[in-house]
mmCIF file of C-alpha atoms in Angstrom:
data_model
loop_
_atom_site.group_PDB
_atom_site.id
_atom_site.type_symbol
_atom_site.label_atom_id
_atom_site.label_comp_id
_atom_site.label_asym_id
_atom_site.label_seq_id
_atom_site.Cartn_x
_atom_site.Cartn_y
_atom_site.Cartn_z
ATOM 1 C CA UNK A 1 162.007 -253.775 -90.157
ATOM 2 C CA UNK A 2 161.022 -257.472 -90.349
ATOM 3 C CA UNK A 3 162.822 -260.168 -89.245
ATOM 4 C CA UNK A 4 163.217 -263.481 -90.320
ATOM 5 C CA UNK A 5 160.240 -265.374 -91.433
ATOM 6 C CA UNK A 6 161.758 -268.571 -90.012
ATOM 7 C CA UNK A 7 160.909 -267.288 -86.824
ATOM 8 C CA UNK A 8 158.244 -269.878 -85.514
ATOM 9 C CA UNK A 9 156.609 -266.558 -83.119
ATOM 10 C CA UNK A 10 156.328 -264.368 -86.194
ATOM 11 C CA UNK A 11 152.751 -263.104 -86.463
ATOM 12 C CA UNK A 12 151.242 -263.739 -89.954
ATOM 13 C CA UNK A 13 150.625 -260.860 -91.907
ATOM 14 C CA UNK A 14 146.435 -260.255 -92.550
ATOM 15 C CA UNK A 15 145.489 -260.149 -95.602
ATOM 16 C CA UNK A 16 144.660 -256.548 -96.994
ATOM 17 C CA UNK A 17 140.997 -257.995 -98.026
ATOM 18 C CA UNK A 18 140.840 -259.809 -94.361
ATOM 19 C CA UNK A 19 141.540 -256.066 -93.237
ATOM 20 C CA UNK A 20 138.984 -254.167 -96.079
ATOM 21 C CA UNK A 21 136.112 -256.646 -94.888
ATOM 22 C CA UNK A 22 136.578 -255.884 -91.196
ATOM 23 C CA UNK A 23 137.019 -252.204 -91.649
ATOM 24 C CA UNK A 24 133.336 -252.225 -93.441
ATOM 25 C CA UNK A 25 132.023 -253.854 -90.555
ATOM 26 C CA UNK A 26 133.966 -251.559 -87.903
ATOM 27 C CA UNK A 27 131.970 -248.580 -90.205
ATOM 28 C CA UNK A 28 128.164 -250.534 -90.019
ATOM 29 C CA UNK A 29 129.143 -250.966 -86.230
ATOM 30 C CA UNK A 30 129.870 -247.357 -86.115
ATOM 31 C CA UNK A 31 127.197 -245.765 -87.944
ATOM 32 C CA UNK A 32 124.481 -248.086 -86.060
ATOM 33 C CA UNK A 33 125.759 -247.064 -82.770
ATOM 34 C CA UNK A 34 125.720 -243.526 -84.014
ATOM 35 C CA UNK A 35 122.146 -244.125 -85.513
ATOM 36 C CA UNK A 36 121.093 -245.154 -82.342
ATOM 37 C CA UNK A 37 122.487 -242.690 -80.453
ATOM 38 C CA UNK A 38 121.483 -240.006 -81.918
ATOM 39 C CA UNK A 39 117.762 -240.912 -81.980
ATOM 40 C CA UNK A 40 117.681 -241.296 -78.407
ATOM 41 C CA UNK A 41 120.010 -238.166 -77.140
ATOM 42 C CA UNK A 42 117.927 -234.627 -76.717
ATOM 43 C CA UNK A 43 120.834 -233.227 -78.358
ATOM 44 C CA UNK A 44 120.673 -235.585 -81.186
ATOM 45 C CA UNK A 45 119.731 -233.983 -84.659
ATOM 46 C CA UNK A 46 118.400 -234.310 -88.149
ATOM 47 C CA UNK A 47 120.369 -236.520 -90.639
ATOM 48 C CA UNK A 48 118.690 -234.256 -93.093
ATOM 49 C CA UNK A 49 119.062 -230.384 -92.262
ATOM 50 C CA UNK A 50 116.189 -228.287 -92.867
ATOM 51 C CA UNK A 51 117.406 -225.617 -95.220
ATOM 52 C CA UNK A 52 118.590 -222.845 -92.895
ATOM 53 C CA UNK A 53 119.432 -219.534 -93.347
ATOM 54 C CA UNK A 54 123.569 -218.906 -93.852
ATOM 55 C CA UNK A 55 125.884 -220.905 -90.818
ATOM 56 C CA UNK A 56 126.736 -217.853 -88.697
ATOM 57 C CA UNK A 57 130.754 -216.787 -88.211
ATOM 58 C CA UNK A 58 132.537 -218.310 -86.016
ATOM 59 C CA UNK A 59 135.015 -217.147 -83.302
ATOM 60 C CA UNK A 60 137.748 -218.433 -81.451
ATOM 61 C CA UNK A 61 138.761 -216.560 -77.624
ATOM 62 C CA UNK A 62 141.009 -214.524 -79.293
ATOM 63 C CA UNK A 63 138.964 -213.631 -82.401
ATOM 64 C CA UNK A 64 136.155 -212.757 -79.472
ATOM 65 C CA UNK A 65 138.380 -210.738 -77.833
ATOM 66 C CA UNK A 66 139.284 -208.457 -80.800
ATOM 67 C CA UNK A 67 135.992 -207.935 -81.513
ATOM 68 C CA UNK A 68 134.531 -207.016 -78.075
ATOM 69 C CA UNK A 69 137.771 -204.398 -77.626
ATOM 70 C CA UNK A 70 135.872 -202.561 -80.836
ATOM 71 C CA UNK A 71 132.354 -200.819 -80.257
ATOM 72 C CA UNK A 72 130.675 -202.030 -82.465
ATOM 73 C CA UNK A 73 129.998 -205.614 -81.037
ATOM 74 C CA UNK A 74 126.987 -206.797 -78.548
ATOM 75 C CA UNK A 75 127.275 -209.835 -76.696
ATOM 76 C CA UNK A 76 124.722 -211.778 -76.112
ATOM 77 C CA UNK A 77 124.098 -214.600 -73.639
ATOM 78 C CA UNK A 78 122.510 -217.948 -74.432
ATOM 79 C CA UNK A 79 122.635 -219.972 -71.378
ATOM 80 C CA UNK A 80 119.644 -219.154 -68.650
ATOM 81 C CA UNK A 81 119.214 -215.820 -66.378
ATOM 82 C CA UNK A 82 120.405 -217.099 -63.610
ATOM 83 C CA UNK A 83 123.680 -218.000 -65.171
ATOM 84 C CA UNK A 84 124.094 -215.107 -66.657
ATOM 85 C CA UNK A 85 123.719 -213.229 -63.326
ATOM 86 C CA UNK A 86 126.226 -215.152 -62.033
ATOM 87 C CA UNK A 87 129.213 -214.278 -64.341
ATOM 88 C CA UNK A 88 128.727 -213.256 -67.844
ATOM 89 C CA UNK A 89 131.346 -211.071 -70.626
ATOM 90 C CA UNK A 90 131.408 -208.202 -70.003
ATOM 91 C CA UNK A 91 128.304 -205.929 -71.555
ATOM 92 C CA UNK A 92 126.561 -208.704 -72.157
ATOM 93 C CA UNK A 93 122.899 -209.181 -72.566
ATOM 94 C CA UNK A 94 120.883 -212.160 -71.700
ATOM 95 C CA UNK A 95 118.927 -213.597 -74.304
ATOM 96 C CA UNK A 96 118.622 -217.244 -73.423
ATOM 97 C CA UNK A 97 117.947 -219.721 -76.172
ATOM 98 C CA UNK A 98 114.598 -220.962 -74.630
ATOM 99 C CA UNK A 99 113.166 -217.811 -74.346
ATOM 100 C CA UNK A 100 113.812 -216.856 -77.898
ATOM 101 C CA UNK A 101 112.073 -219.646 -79.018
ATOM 102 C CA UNK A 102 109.199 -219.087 -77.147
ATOM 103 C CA UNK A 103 109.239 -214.906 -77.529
ATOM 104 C CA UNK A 104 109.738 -212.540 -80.335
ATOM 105 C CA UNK A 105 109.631 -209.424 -78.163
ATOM 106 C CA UNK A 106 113.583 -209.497 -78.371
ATOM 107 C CA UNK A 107 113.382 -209.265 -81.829
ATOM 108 C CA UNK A 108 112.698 -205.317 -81.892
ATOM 109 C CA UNK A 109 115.515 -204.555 -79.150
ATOM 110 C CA UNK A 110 118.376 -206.458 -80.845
ATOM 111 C CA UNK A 111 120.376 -203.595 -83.138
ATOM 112 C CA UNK A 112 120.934 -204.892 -86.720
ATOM 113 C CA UNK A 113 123.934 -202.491 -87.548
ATOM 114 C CA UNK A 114 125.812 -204.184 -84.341
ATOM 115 C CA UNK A 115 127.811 -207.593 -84.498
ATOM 116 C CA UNK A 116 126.112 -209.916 -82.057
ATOM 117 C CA UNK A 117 128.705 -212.477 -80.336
ATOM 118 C CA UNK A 118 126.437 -215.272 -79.231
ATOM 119 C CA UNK A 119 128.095 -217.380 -76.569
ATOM 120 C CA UNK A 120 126.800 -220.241 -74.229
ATOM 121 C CA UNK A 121 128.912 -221.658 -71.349
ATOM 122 C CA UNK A 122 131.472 -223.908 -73.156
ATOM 123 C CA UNK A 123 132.169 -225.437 -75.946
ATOM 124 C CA UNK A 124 129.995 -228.383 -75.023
ATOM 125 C CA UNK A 125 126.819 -226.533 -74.940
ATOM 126 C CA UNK A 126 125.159 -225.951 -78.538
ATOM 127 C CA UNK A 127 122.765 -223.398 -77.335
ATOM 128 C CA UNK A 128 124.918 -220.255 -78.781
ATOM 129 C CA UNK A 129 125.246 -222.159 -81.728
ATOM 130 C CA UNK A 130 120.640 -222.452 -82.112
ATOM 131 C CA UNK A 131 120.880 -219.458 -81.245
ATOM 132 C CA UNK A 132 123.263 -217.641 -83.720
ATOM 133 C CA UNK A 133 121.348 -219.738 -86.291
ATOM 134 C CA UNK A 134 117.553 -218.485 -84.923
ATOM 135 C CA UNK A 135 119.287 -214.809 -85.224
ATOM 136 C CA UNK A 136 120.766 -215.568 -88.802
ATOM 137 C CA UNK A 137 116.722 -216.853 -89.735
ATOM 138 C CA UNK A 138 115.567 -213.481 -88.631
ATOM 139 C CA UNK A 139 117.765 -211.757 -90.624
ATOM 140 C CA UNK A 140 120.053 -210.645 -88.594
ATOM 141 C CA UNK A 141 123.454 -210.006 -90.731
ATOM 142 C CA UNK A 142 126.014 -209.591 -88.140
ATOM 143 C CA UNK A 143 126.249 -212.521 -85.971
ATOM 144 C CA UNK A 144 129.246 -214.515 -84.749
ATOM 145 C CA UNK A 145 129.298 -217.738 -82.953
ATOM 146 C CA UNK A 146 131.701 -217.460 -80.113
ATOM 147 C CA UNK A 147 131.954 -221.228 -79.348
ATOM 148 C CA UNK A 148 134.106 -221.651 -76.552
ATOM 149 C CA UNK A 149 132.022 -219.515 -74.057
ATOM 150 C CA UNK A 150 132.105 -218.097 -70.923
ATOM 151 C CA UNK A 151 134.551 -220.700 -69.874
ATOM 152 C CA UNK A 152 137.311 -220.590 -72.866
ATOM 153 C CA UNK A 153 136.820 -216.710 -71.691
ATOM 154 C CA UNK A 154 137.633 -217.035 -67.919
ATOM 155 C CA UNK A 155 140.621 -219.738 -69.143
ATOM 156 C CA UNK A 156 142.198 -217.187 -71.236
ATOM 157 C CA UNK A 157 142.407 -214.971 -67.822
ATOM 158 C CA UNK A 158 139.852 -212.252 -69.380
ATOM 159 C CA UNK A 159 137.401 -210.005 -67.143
ATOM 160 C CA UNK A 160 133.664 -210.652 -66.083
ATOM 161 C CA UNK A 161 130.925 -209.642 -65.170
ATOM 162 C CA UNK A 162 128.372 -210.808 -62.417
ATOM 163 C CA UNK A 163 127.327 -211.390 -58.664
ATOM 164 C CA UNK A 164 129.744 -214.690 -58.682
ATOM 165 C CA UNK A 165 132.311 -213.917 -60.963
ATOM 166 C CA UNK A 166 136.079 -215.232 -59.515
ATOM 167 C CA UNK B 1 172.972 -270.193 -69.033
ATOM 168 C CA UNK B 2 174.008 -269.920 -72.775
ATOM 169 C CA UNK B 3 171.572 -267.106 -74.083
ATOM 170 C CA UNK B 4 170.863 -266.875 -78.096
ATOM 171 C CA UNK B 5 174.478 -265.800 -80.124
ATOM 172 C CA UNK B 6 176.112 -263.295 -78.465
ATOM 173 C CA UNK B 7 176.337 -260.173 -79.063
ATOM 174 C CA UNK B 8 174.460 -260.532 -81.979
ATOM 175 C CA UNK B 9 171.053 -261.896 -80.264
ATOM 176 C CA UNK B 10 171.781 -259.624 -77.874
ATOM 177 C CA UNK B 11 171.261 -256.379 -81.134
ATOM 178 C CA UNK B 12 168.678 -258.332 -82.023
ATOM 179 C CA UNK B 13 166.577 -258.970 -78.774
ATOM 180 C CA UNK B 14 167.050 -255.085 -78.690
ATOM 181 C CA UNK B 15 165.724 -254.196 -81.965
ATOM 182 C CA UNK B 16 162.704 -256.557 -81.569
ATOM 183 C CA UNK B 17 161.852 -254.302 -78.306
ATOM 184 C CA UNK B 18 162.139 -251.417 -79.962
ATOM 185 C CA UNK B 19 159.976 -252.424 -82.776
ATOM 186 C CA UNK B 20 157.740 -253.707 -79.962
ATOM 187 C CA UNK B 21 157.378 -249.839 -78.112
ATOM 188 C CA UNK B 22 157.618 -248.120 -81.374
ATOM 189 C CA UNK B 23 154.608 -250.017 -82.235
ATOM 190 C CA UNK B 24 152.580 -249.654 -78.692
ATOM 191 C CA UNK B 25 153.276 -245.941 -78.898
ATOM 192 C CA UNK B 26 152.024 -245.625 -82.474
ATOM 193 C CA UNK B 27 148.460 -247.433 -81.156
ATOM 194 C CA UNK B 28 147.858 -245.396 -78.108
ATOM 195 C CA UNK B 29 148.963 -242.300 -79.339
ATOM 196 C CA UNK B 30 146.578 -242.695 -82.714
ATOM 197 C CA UNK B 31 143.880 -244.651 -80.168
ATOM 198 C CA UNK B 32 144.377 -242.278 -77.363
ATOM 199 C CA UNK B 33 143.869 -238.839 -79.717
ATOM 200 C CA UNK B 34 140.792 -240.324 -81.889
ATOM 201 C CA UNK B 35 139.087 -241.553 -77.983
ATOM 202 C CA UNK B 36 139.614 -238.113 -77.187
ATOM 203 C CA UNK B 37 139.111 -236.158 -80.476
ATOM 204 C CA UNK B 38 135.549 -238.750 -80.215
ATOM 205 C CA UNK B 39 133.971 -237.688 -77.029
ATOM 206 C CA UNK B 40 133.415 -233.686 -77.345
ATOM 207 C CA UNK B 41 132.444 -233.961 -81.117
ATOM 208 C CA UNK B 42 129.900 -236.782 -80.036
ATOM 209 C CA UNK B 43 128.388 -234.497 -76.895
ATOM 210 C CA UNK B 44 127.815 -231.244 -79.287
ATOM 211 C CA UNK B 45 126.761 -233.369 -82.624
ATOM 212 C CA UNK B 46 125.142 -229.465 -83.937
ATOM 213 C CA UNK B 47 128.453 -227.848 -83.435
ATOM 214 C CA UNK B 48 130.370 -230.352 -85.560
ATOM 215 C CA UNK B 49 127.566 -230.407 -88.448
ATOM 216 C CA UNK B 50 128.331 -226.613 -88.255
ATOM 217 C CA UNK B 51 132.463 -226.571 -88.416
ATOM 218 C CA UNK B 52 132.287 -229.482 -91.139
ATOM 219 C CA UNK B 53 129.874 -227.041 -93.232
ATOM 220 C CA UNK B 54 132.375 -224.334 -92.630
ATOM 221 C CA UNK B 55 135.146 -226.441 -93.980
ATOM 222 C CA UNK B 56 133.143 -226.287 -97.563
ATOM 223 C CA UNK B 57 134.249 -229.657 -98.504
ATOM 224 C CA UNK B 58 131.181 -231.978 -98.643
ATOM 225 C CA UNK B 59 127.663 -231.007 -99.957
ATOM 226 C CA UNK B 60 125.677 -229.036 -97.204
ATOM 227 C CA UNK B 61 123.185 -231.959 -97.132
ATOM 228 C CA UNK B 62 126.235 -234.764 -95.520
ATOM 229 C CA UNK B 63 127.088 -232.019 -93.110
ATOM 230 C CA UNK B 64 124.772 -233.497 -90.374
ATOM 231 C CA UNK B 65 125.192 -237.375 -91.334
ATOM 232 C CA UNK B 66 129.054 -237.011 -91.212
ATOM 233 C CA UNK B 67 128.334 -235.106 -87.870
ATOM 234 C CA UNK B 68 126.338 -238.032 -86.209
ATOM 235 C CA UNK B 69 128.363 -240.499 -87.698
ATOM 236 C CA UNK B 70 132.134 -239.697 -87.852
ATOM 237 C CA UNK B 71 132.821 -239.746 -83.601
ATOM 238 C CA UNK B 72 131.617 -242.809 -83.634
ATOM 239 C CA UNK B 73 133.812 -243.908 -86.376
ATOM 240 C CA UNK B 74 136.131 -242.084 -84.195
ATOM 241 C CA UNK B 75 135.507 -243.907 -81.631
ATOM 242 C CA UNK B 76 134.991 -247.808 -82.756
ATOM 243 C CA UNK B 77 138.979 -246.963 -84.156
ATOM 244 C CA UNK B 78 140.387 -245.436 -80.839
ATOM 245 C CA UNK B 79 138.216 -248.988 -79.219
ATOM 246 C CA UNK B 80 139.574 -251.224 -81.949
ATOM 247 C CA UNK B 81 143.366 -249.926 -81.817
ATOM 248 C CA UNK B 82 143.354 -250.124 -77.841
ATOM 249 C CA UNK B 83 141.621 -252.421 -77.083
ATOM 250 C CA UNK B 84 140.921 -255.252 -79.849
ATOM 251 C CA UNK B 85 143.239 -257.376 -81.143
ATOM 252 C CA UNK B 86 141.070 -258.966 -84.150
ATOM 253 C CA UNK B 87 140.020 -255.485 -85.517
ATOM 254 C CA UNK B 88 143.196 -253.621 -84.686
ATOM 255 C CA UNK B 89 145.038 -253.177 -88.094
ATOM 256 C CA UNK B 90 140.602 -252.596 -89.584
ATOM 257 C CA UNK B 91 141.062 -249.698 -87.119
ATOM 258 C CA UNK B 92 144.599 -248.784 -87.784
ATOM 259 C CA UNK B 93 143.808 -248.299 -91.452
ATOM 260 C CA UNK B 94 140.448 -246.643 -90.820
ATOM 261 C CA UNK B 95 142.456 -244.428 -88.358
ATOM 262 C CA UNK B 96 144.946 -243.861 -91.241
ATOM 263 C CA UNK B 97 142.120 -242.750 -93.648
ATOM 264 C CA UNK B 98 140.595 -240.376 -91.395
ATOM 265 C CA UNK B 99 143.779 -238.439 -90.458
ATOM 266 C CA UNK B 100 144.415 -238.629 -94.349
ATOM 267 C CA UNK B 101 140.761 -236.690 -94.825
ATOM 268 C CA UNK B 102 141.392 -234.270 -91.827
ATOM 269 C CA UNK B 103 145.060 -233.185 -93.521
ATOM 270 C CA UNK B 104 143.399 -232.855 -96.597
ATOM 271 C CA UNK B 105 140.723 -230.652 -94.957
ATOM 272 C CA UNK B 106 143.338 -228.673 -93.313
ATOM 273 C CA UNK B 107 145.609 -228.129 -96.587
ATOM 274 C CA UNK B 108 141.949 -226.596 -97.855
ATOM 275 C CA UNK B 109 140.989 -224.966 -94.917
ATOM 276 C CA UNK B 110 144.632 -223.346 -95.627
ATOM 277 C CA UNK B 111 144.141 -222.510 -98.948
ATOM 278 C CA UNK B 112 140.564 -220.852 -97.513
ATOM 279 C CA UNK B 113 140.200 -217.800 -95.684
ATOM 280 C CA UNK B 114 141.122 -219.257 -92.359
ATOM 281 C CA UNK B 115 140.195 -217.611 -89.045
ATOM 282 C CA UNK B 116 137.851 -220.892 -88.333
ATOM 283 C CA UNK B 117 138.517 -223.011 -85.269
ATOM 284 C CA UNK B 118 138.818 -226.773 -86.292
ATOM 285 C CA UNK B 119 136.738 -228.276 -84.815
ATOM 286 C CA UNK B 120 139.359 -231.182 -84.377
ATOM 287 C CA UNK B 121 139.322 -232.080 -80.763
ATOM 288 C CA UNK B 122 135.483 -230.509 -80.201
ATOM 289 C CA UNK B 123 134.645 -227.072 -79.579
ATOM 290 C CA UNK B 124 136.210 -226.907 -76.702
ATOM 291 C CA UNK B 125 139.727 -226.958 -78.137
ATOM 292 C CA UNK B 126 139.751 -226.190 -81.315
ATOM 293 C CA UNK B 127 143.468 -225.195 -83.490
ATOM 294 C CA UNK B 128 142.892 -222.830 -85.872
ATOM 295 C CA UNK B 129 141.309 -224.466 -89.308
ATOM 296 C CA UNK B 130 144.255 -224.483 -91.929
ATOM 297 C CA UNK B 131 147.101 -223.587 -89.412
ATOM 298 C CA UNK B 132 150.616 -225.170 -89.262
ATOM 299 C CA UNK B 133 149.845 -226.433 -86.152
ATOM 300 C CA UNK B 134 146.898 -228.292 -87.713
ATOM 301 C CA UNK B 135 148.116 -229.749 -90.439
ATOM 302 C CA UNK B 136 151.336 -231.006 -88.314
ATOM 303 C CA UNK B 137 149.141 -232.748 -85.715
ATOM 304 C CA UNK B 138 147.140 -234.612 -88.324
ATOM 305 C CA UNK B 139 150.269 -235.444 -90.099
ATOM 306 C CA UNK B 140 151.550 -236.679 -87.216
ATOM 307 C CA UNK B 141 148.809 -238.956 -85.816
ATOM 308 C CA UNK B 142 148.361 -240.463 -89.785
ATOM 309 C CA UNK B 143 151.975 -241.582 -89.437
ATOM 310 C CA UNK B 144 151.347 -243.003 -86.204
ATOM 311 C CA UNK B 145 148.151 -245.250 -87.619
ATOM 312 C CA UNK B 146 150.227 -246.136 -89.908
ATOM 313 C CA UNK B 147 152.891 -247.336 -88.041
ATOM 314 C CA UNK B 148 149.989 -248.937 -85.938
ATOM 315 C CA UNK B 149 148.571 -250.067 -89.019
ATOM 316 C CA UNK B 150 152.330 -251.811 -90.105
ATOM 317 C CA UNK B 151 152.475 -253.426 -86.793
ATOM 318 C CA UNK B 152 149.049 -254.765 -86.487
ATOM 319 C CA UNK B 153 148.747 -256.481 -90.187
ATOM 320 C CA UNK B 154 152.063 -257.662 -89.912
ATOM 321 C CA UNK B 155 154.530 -255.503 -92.125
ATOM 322 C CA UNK B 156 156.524 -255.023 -88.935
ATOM 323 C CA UNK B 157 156.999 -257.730 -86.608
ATOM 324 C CA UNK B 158 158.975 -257.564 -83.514
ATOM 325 C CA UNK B 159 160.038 -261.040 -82.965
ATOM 326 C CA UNK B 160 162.517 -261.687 -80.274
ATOM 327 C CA UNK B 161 165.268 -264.325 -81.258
ATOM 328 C CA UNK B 162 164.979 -268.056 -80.799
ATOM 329 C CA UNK B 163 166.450 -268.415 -77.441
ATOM 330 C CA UNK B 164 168.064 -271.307 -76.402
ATOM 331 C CA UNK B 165 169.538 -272.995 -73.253
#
């Protein structure tokens, strides 16, 4: 709807190419800021990837939930001991990113033939995510990224495990 | 107090408020979503490099550059349709262009073999990749920019009448 042009409070229209030149400098704006960013954040990462082995699955609360009512799925815990004794899916096992990293002893315990359902605590936390991927470098086959975590778990009203759980 | 033409000033003062809201609720609503769609993508940058590989769209190597980059594209829009008045219909149309890319990335997801979360509003929630619910809330929000977009270059104007008296 416009109205009459002979208002004298009309706004003029901008120019598409007025518009085009300040949306280019909106996007340098933007990708300096995120330049920056990312260089200084510890969770900032490569603007090249390293070529990594296959993205692992991922899962959504529900898709989680299907596969842990099976038995042939192992969950495993990313975020740190102490978290995971807190409250944890159940059957879980901790396996917390650092520690993988810095040990391969975990490598002979982990079952190949199971699906491993790698979770962290929420969807803000990449760890499950490193981790899925160190698991997919080793060659393990079966492993799904559960990325909303413990918490898109308790949210959904599903059982835990642990010495705090609600 | 003798107040514009009547009746008619009076449709007309009315029409030029409702242009008015209909273009403050376009802004916020596109401004509002991209803010928020900005700030969970921009905290997990390696879980957004990994749902924009799953999507299968761009080459594997502009997973993690789009990943750093596009919440902060996010983000200048959401700053530049709220709050800016110079760079508002810049943002509006960059707004417009994203939600364009994300529909078009849910029509493929669709067309995919689904079962991926989007990674839309960051991890945390997430719509199911390809879903109706998906593709409606990115059609939405790209008619809202648009609308934004309208307002803020100028295609709609909501001028009250020439009061006199």
């Amino acid at each position: 709807m416009t109205t009459s042009a002979a208002q004298p409070t009309a706004p003029a229209r901008e120019p598409l190419g007025v518009t085009l030149g300040r949306v280019l400098r909106l996007l340098l704006a933007a990708a300096a800021a995120a330049a920056l960013v990312n260089s200084l954040s510890p969770r900032g990462i490569p603007w090249r990837a390293p070529p990594a082995a296959p993205a692992p699955a991922r899962a959504t609360v529900h898709a989680a939930r299907r596969l842990l009512a099976g038995e042939n799925t192992l969950p495993l815990d990313a975020r740190s001991v102490e978290e995971w004794e807190r409250a944890r899916l159940p059957g879980a096992v901790s396996l917390p990113l650092r520690a993988a990293r810095r040990e391969t002893d975990w490598l002979g315990m982990l079952p190949r033939d199971l699906t491993l359902l790698v979770y962290c605590s929420d969807a803000d936390c990449d760890d499950a995510l490193l981790l899925a991927r160190l698991l997919r470098a080793h060659g393990f086959e079966n492993v799904v990224w559960f990325e909303g975590g413990l918490r898109a778990w308790q949210k959904a009203g599903l059982p835990v495990e642990g010495a705090g759980k609600p | 107090m003798k107040r514009g033409s009547g009746s008619k000033a009076g449709r007309e003062r009315r029409a030029a408020s409702a242009v008015r809201v209909m273009c403050i609720a376009a802004r916020c609503l596109a401004g509002l979503s991209l803010g928020a769609a900005a700030l969970p993508k921009a905290a997990a940058p390696a879980a957004l490099a990994a749902a924009i590989r799953s999507y299968g769209l761009l080459p594997a190597a502009l997973a993690n550059p789009a990943a750093i980059v596009l919440p902060w594209v996010e983000l200048a829009c959401a700053a530049a349709l709220l709050a800016g008045r110079r760079y508002r219909a810049a943002g509006a149309l960059t707004a417009c262009a994203l939600f364009a890319s994300f529909a078009l990335a849910a029509l493929a997801a669709r067309a995919g073999p689904g079962a991926q979360p989007c990674g839309c509003f960051g991890p945390a929630y997430s719509l199911q990749a390809g879903s109706a619910q998906h593709l409606a809330v990115n059609l939405v929000l790209g008619a809202a920019a648009l609308l934004a977009y309208a307002c803020a270059a100028g295609r709609v104007t909501a001028v009250r009448p020439t009061q006199s008296g």
